[in-house]
JSON list of C-alpha atoms in Angstrom, two decimals:
[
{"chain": "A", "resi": 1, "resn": "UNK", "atom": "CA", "xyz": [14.83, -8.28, 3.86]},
{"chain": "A", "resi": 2, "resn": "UNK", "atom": "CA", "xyz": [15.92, -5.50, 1.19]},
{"chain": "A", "resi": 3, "resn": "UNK", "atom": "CA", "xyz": [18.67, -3.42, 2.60]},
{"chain": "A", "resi": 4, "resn": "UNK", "atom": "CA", "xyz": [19.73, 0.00, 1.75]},
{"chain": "A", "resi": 5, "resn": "UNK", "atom": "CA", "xyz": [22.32, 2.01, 4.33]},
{"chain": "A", "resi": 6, "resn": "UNK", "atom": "CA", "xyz": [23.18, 5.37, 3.72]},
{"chain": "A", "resi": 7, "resn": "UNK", "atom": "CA", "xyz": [26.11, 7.60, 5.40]},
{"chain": "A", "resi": 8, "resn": "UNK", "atom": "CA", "xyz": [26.90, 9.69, 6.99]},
{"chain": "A", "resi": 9, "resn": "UNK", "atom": "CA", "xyz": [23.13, 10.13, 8.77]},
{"chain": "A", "resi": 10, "resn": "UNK", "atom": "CA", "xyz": [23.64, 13.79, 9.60]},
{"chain": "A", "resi": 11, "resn": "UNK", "atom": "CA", "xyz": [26.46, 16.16, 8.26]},
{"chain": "A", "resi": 12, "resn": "UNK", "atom": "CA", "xyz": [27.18, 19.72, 8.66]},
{"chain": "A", "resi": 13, "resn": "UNK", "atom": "CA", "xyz": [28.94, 22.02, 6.27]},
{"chain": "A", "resi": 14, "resn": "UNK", "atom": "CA", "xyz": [29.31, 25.77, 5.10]},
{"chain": "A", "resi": 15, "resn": "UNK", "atom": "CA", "xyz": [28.68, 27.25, 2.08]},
{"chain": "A", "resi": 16, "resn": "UNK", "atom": "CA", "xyz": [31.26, 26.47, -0.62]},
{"chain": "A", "resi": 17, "resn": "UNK", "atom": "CA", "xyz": [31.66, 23.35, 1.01]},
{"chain": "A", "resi": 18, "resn": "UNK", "atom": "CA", "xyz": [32.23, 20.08, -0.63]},
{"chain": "A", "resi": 19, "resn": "UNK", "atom": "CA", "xyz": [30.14, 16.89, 0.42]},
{"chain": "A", "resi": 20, "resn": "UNK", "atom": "CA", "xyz": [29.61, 13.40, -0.26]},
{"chain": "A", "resi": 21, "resn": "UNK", "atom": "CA", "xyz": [26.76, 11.27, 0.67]},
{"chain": "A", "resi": 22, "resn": "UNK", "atom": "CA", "xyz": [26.96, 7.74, 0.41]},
{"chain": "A", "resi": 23, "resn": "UNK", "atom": "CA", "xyz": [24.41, 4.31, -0.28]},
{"chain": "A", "resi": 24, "resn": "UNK", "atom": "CA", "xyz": [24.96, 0.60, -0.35]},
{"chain": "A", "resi": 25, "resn": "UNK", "atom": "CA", "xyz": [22.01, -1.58, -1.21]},
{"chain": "A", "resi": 26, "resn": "UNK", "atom": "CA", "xyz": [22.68, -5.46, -0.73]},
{"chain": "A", "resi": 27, "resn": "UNK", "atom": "CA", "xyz": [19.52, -6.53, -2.70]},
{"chain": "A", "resi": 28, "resn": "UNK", "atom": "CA", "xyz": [21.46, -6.92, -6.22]},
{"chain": "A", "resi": 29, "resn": "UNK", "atom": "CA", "xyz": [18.84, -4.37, -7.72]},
{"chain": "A", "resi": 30, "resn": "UNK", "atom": "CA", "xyz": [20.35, -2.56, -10.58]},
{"chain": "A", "resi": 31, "resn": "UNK", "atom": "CA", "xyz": [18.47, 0.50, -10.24]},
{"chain": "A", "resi": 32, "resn": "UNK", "atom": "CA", "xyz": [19.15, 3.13, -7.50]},
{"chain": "A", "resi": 33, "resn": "UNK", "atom": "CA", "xyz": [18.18, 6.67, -6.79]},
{"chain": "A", "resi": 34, "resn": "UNK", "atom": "CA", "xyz": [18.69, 9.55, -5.27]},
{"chain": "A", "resi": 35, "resn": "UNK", "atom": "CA", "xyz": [15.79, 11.86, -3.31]},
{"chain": "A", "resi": 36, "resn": "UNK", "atom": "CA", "xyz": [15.59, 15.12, -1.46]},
{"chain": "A", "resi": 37, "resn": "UNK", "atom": "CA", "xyz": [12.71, 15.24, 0.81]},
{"chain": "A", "resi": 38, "resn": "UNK", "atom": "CA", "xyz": [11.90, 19.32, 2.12]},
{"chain": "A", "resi": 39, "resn": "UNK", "atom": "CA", "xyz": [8.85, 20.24, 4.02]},
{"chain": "A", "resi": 40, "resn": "UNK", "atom": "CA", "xyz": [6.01, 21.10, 2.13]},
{"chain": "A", "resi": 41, "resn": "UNK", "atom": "CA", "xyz": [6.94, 18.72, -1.19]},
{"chain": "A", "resi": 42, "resn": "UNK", "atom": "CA", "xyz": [7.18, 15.29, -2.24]},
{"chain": "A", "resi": 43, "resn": "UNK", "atom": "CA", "xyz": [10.34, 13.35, -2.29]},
{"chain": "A", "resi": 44, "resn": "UNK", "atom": "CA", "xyz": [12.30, 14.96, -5.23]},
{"chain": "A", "resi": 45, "resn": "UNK", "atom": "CA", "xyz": [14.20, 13.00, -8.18]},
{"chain": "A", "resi": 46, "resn": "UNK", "atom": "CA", "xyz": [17.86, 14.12, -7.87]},
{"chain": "A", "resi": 47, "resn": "UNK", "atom": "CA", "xyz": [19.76, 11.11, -9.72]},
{"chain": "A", "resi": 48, "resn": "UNK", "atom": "CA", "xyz": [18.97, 7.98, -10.40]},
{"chain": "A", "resi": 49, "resn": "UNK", "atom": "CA", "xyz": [21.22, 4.71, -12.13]},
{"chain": "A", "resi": 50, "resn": "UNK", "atom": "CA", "xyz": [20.54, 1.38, -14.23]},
{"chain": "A", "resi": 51, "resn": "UNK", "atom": "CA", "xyz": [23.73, 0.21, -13.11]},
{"chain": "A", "resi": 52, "resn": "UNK", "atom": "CA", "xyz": [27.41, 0.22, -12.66]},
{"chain": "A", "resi": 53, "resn": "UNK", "atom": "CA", "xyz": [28.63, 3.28, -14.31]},
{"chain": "A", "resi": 54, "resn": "UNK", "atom": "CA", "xyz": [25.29, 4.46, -15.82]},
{"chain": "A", "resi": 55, "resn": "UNK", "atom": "CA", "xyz": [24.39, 7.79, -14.71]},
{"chain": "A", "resi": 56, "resn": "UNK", "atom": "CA", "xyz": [20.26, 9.43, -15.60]},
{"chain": "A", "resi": 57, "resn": "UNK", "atom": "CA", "xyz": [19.44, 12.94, -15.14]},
{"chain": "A", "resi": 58, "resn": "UNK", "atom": "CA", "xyz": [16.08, 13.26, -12.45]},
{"chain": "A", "resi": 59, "resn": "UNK", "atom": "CA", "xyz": [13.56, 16.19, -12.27]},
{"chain": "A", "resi": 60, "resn": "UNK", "atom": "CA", "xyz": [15.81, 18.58, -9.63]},
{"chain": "A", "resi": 61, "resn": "UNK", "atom": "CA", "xyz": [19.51, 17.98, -10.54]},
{"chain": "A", "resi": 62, "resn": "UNK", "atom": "CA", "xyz": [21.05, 21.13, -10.69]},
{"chain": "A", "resi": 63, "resn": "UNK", "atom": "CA", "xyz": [24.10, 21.53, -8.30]},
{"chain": "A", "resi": 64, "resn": "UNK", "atom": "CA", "xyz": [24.50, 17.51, -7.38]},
{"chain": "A", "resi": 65, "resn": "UNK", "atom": "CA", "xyz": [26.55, 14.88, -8.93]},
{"chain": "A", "resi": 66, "resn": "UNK", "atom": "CA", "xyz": [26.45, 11.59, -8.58]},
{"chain": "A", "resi": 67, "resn": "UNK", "atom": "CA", "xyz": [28.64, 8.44, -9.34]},
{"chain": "A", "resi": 68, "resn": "UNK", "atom": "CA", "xyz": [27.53, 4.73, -9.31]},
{"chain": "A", "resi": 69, "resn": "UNK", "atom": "CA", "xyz": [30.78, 2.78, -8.99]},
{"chain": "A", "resi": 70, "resn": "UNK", "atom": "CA", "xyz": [29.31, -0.58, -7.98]},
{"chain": "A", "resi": 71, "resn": "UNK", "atom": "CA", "xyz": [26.36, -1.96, -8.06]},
{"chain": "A", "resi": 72, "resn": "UNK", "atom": "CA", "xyz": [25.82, -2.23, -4.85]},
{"chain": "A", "resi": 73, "resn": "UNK", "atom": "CA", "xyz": [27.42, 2.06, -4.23]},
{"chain": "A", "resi": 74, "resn": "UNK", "atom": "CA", "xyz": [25.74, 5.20, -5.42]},
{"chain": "A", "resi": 75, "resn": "UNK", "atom": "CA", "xyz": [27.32, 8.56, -4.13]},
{"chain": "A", "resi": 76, "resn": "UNK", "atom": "CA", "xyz": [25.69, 12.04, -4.39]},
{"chain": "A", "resi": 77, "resn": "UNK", "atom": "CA", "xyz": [28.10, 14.21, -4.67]},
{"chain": "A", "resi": 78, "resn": "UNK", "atom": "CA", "xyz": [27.87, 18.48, -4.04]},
{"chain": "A", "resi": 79, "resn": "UNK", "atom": "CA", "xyz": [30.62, 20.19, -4.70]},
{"chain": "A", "resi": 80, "resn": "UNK", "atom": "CA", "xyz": [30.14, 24.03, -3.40]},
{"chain": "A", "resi": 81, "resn": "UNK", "atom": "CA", "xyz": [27.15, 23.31, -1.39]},
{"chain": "A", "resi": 82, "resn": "UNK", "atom": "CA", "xyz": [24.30, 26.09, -1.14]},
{"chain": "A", "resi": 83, "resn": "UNK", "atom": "CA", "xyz": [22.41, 26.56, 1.56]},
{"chain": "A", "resi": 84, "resn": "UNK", "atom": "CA", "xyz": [19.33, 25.92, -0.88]},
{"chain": "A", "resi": 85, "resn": "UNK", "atom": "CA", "xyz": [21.00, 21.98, -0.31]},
{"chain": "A", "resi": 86, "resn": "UNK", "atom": "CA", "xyz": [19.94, 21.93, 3.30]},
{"chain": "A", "resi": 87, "resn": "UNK", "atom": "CA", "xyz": [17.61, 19.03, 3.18]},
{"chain": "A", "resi": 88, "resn": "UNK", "atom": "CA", "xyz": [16.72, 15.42, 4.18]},
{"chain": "A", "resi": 89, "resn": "UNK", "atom": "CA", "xyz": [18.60, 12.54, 1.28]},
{"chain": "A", "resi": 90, "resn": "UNK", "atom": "CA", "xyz": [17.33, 9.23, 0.91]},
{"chain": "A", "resi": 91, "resn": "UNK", "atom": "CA", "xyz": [18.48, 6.73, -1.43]},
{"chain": "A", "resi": 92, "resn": "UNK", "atom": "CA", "xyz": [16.51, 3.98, -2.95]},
{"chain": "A", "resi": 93, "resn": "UNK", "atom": "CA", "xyz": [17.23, 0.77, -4.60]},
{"chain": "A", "resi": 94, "resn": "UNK", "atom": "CA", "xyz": [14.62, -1.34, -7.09]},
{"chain": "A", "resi": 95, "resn": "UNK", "atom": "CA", "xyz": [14.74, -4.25, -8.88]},
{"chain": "A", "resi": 96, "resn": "UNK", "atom": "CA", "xyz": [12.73, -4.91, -12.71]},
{"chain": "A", "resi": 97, "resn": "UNK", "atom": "CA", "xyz": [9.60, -4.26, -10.71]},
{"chain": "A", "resi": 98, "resn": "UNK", "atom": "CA", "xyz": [7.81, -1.21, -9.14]},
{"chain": "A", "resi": 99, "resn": "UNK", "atom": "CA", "xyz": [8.72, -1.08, -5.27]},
{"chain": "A", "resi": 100, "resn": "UNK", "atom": "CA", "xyz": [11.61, 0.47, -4.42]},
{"chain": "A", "resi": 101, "resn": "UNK", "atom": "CA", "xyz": [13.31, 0.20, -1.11]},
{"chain": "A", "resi": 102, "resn": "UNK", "atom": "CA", "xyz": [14.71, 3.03, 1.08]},
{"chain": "A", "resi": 103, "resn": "UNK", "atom": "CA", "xyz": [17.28, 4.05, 2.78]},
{"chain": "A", "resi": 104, "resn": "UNK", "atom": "CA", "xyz": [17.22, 5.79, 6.45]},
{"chain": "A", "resi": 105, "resn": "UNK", "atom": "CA", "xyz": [17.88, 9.16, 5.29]},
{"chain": "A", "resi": 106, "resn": "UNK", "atom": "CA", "xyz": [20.90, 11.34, 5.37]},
{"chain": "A", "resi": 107, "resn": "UNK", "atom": "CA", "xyz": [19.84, 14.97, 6.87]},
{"chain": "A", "resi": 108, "resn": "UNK", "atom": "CA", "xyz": [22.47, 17.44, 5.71]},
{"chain": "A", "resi": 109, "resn": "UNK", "atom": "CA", "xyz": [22.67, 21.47, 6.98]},
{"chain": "A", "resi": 110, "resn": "UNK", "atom": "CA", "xyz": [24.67, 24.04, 4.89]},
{"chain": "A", "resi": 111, "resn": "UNK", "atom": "CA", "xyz": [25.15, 26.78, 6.83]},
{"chain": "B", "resi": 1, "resn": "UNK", "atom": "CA", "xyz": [2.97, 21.39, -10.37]},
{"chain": "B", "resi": 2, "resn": "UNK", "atom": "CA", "xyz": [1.95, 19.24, -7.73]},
{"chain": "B", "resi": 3, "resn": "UNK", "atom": "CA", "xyz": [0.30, 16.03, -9.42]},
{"chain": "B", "resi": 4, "resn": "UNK", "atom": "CA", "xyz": [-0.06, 14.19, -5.90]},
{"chain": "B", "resi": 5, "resn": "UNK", "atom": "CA", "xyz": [-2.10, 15.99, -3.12]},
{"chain": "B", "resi": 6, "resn": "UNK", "atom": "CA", "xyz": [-2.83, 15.00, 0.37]},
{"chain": "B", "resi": 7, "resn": "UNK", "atom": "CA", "xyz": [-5.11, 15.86, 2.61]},
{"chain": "B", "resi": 8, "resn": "UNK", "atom": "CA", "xyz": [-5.14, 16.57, 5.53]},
{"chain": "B", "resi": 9, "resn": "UNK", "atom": "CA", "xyz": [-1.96, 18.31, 6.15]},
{"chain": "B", "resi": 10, "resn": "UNK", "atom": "CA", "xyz": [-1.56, 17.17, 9.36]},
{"chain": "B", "resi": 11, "resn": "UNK", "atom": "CA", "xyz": [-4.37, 15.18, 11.89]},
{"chain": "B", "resi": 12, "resn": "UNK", "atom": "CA", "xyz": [-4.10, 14.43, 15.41]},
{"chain": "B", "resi": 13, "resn": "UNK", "atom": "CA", "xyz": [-6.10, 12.16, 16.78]},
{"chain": "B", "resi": 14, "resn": "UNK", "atom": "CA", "xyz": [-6.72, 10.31, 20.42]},
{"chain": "B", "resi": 15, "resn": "UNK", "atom": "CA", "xyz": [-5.41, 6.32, 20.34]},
{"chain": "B", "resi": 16, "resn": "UNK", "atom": "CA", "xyz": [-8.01, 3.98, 19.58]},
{"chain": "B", "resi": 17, "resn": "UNK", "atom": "CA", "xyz": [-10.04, 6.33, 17.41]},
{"chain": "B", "resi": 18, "resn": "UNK", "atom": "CA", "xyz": [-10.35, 5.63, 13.28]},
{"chain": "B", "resi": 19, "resn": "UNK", "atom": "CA", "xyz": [-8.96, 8.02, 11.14]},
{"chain": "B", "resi": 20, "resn": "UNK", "atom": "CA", "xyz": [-8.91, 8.30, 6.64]},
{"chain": "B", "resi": 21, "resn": "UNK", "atom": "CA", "xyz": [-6.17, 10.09, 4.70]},
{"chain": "B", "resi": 22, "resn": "UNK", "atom": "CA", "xyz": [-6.91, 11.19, 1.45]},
{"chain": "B", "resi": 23, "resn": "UNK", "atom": "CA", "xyz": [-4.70, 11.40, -1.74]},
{"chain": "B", "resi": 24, "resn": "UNK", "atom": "CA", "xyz": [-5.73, 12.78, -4.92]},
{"chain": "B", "resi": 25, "resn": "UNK", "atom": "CA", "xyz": [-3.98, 13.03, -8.15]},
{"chain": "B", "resi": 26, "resn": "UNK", "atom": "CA", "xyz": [-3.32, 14.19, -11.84]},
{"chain": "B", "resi": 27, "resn": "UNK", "atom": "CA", "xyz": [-0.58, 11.58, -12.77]},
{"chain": "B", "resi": 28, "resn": "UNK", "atom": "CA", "xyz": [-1.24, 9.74, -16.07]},
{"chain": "B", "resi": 29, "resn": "UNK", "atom": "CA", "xyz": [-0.75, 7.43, -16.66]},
{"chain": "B", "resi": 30, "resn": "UNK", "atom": "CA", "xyz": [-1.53, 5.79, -13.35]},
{"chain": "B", "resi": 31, "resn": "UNK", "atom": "CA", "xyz": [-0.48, 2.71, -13.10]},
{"chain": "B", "resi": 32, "resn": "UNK", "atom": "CA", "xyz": [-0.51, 2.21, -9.23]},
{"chain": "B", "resi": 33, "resn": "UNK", "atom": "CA", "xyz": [-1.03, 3.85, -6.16]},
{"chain": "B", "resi": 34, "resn": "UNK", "atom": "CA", "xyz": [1.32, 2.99, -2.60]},
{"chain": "B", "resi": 35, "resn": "UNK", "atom": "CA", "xyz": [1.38, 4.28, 0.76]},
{"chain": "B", "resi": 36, "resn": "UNK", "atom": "CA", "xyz": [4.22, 4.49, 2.89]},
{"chain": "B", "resi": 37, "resn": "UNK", "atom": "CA", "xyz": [4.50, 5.39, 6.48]},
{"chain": "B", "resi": 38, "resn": "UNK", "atom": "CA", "xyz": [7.93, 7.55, 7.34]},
{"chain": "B", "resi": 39, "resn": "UNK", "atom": "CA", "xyz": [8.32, 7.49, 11.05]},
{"chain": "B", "resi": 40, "resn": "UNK", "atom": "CA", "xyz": [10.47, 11.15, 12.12]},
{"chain": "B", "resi": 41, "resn": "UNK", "atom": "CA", "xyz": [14.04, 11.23, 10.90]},
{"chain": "B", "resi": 42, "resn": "UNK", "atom": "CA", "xyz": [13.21, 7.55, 9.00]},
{"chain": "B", "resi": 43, "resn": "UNK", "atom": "CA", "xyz": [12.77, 5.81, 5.75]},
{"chain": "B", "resi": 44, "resn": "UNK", "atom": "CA", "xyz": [10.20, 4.72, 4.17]},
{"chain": "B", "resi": 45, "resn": "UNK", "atom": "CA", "xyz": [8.06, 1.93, 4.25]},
{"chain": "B", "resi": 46, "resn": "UNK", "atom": "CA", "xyz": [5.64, 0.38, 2.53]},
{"chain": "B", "resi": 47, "resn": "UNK", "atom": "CA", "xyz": [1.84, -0.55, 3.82]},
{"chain": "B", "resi": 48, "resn": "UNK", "atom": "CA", "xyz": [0.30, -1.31, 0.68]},
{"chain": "B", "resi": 49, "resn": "UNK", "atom": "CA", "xyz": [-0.48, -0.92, -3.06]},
{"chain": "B", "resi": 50, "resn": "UNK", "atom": "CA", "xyz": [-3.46, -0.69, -5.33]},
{"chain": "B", "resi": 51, "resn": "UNK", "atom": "CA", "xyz": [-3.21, -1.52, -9.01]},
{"chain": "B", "resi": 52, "resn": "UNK", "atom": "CA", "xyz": [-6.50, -2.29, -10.06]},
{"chain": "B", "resi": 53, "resn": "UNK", "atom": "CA", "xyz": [-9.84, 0.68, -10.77]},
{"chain": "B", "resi": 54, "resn": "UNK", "atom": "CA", "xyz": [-11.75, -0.04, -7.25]},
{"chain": "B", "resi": 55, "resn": "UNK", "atom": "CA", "xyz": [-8.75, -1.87, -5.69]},
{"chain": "B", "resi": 56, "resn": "UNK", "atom": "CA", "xyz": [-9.01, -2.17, -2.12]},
{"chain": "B", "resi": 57, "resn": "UNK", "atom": "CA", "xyz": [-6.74, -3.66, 0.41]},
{"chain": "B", "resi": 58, "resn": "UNK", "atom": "CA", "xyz": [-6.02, -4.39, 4.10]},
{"chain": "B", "resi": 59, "resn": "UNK", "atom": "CA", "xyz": [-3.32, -4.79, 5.82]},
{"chain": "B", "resi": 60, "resn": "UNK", "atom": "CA", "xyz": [-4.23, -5.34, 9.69]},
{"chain": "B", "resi": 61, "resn": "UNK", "atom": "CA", "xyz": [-5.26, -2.18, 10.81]},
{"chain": "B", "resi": 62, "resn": "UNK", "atom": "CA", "xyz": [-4.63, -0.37, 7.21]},
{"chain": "B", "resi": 63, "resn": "UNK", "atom": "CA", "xyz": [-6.94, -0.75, 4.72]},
{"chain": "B", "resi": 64, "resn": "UNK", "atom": "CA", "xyz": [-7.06, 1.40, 1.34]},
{"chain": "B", "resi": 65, "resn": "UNK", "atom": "CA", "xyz": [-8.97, 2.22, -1.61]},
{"chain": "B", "resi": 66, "resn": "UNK", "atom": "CA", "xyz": [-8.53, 3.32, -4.94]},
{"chain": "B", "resi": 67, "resn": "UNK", "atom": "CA", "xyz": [-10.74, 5.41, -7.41]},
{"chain": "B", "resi": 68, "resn": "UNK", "atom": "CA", "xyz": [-9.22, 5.74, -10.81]},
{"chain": "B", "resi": 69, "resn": "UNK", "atom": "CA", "xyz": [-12.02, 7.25, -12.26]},
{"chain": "B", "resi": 70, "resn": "UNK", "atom": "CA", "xyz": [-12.00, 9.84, -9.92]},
{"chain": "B", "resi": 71, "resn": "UNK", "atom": "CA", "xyz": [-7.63, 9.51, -9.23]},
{"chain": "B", "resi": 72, "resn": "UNK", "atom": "CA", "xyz": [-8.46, 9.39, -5.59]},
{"chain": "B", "resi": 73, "resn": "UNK", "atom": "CA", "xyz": [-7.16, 6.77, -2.71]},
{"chain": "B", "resi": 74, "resn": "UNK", "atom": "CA", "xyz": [-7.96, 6.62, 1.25]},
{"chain": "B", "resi": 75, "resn": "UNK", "atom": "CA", "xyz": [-6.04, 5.39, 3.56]},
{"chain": "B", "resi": 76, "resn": "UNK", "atom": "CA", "xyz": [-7.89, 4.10, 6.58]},
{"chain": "B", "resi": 77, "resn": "UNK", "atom": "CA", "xyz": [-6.17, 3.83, 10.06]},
{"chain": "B", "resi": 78, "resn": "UNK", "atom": "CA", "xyz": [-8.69, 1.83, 12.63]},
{"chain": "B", "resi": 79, "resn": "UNK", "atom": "CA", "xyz": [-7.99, 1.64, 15.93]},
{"chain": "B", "resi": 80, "resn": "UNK", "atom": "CA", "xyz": [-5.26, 3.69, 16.50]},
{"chain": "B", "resi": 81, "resn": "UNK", "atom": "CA", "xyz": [-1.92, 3.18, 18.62]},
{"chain": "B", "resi": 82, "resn": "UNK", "atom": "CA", "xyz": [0.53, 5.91, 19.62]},
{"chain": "B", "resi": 83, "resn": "UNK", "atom": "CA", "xyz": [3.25, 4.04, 17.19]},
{"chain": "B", "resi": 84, "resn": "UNK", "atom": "CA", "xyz": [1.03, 5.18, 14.39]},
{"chain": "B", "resi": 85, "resn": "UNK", "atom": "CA", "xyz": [2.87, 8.51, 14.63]},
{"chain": "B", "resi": 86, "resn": "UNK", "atom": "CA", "xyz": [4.34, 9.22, 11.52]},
{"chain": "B", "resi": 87, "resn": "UNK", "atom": "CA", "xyz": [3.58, 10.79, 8.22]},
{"chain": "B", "resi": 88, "resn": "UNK", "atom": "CA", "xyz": [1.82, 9.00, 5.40]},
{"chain": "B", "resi": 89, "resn": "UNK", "atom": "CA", "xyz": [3.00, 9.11, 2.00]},
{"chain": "B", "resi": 90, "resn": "UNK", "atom": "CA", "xyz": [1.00, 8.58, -0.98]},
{"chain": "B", "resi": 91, "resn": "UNK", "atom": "CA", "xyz": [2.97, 7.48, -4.19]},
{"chain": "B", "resi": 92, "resn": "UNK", "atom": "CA", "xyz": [1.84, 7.28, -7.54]},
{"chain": "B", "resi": 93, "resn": "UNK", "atom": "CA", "xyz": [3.66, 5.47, -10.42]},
{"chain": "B", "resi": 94, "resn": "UNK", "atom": "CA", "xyz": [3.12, 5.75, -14.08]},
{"chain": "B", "resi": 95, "resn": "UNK", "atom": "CA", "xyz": [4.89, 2.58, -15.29]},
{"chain": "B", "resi": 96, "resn": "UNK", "atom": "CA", "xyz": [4.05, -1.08, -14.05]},
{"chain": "B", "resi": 97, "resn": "UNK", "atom": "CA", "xyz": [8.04, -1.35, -14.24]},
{"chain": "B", "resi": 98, "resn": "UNK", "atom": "CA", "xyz": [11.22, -0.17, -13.06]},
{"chain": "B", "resi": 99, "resn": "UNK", "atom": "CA", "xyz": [11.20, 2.79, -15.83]},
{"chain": "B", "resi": 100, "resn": "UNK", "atom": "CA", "xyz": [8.65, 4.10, -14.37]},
{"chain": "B", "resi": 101, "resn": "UNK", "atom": "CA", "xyz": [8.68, 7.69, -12.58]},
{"chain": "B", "resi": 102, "resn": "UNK", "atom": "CA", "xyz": [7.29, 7.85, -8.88]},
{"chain": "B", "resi": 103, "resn": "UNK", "atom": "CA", "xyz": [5.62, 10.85, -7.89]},
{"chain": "B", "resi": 104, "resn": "UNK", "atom": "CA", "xyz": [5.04, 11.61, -4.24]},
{"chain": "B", "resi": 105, "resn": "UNK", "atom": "CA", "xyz": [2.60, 13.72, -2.29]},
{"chain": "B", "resi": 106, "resn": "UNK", "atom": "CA", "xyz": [3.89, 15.80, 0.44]},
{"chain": "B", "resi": 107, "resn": "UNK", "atom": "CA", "xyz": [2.88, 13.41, 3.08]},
{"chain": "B", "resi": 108, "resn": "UNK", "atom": "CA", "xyz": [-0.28, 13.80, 5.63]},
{"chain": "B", "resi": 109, "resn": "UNK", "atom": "CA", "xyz": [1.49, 13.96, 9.48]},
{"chain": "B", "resi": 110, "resn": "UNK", "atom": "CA", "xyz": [-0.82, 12.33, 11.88]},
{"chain": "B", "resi": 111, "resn": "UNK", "atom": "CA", "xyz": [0.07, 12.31, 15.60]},
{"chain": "B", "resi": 112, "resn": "UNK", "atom": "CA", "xyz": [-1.97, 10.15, 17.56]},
{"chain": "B", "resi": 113, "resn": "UNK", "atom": "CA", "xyz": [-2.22, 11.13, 21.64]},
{"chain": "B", "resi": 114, "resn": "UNK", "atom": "CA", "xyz": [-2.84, 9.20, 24.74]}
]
């Protein structure tokens, strides 16, 4: 069974703040990704990675980094969070194929 | 603009009834169509996927179609239980391949009462 963990599951910060959310996949799949999910919209392309130290821009990037330092860790990282941030993260992980497998969701507040 | 919309927004139906979700899109290329159930404050998970113009498939008590003519899927729910509580995501992707973006509709949220 694929297996993608994500943490912290909830965090809380203010405004300024600096965050990092965290995924591990265990299903040696080189690609991972990173989604916002609001109310309202689709899940949202943030950043996404071929593999170990390769870094691709998705479709709402502004104010998030990310670094992929393994190939089984992705981190998303916000530096001064906004409260335009506040949202619900999931990361994904996919093989050569089309399916990609999700994480449980981080839910993150910026007050 | 939104290329993936669902409808309804939200549906709430009494258990054991039948309900149909409906997805309709402007992606192209469409290469295939999946729809995942996302239970509150969870991931999500796949039911099923359609590849093929007039692909249809079941999966127990799911069972889907897809239109490409028309770049419209259902998603029929017979029978329904109270764990069918969730919101339904349709997905489309315009690769057959890893390089390939996914685009997602905003989910229909169907609560299902005693």
């Amino acid at each position: 069974e694929a297996a993608v963990t994500q943490s912290p599951r909830n965090k809380v910060t203010v405004t300024g703040g600096n965050v990092t959310l965290s995924c591990r996949q265990t299903n040696s799949h080189n690609y991972m990704y990173w989604y916002r999910q609001d109310t309202g919209h689709g899940l949202r392309l943030i950043h996404y990675s071929y593999g170990a130290g390769n870094l691709q821009i998705g479709d709402v990037p502004d104010g998030y980094k990310a670094t992929r330092t393994t190939q089984e860790d992705f981190f998303l990282l916000l530096e001064l969070a906004s409260p335009s941030q506040t949202s619900l993260y999931f990361c994904a992980s996919g093989g050569t194929g089309v399916e990609q497998y999700f994480g449980p969701g981080t839910r993150l507040t910026v007050l | 603009k939104t290329q993936v919309e669902q409808s309804p927004q939200s549906l709430v139906v009494r258990q054991g009834e039948n309900c149909v979700l409906q997805c309709n899109y402007s992606v192209t290329p469409d290469n295939h169509l999946r729809w995942f159930k996302q239970d509150t404050g969870k991931g999500l998970v796949s039911l099923t996927v359609l590849v093929h113009e007039n692909d249809k498939t079941s999966n127990g008590r799911y069972s889907a179609t897809l239109d490409k003519d028309a770049k419209h899927s259902t998603l029929h729910i017979t029978a329904t239980l109270l764990d069918d509580t969730a919101t339904y995501i349709c997905v489309v992707g315009d690769r057959g391949s890893a390089l390939g973006r996914l685009h997602f509709g905003a989910g229909t949220q169907l609560i299902v009462i005693p």
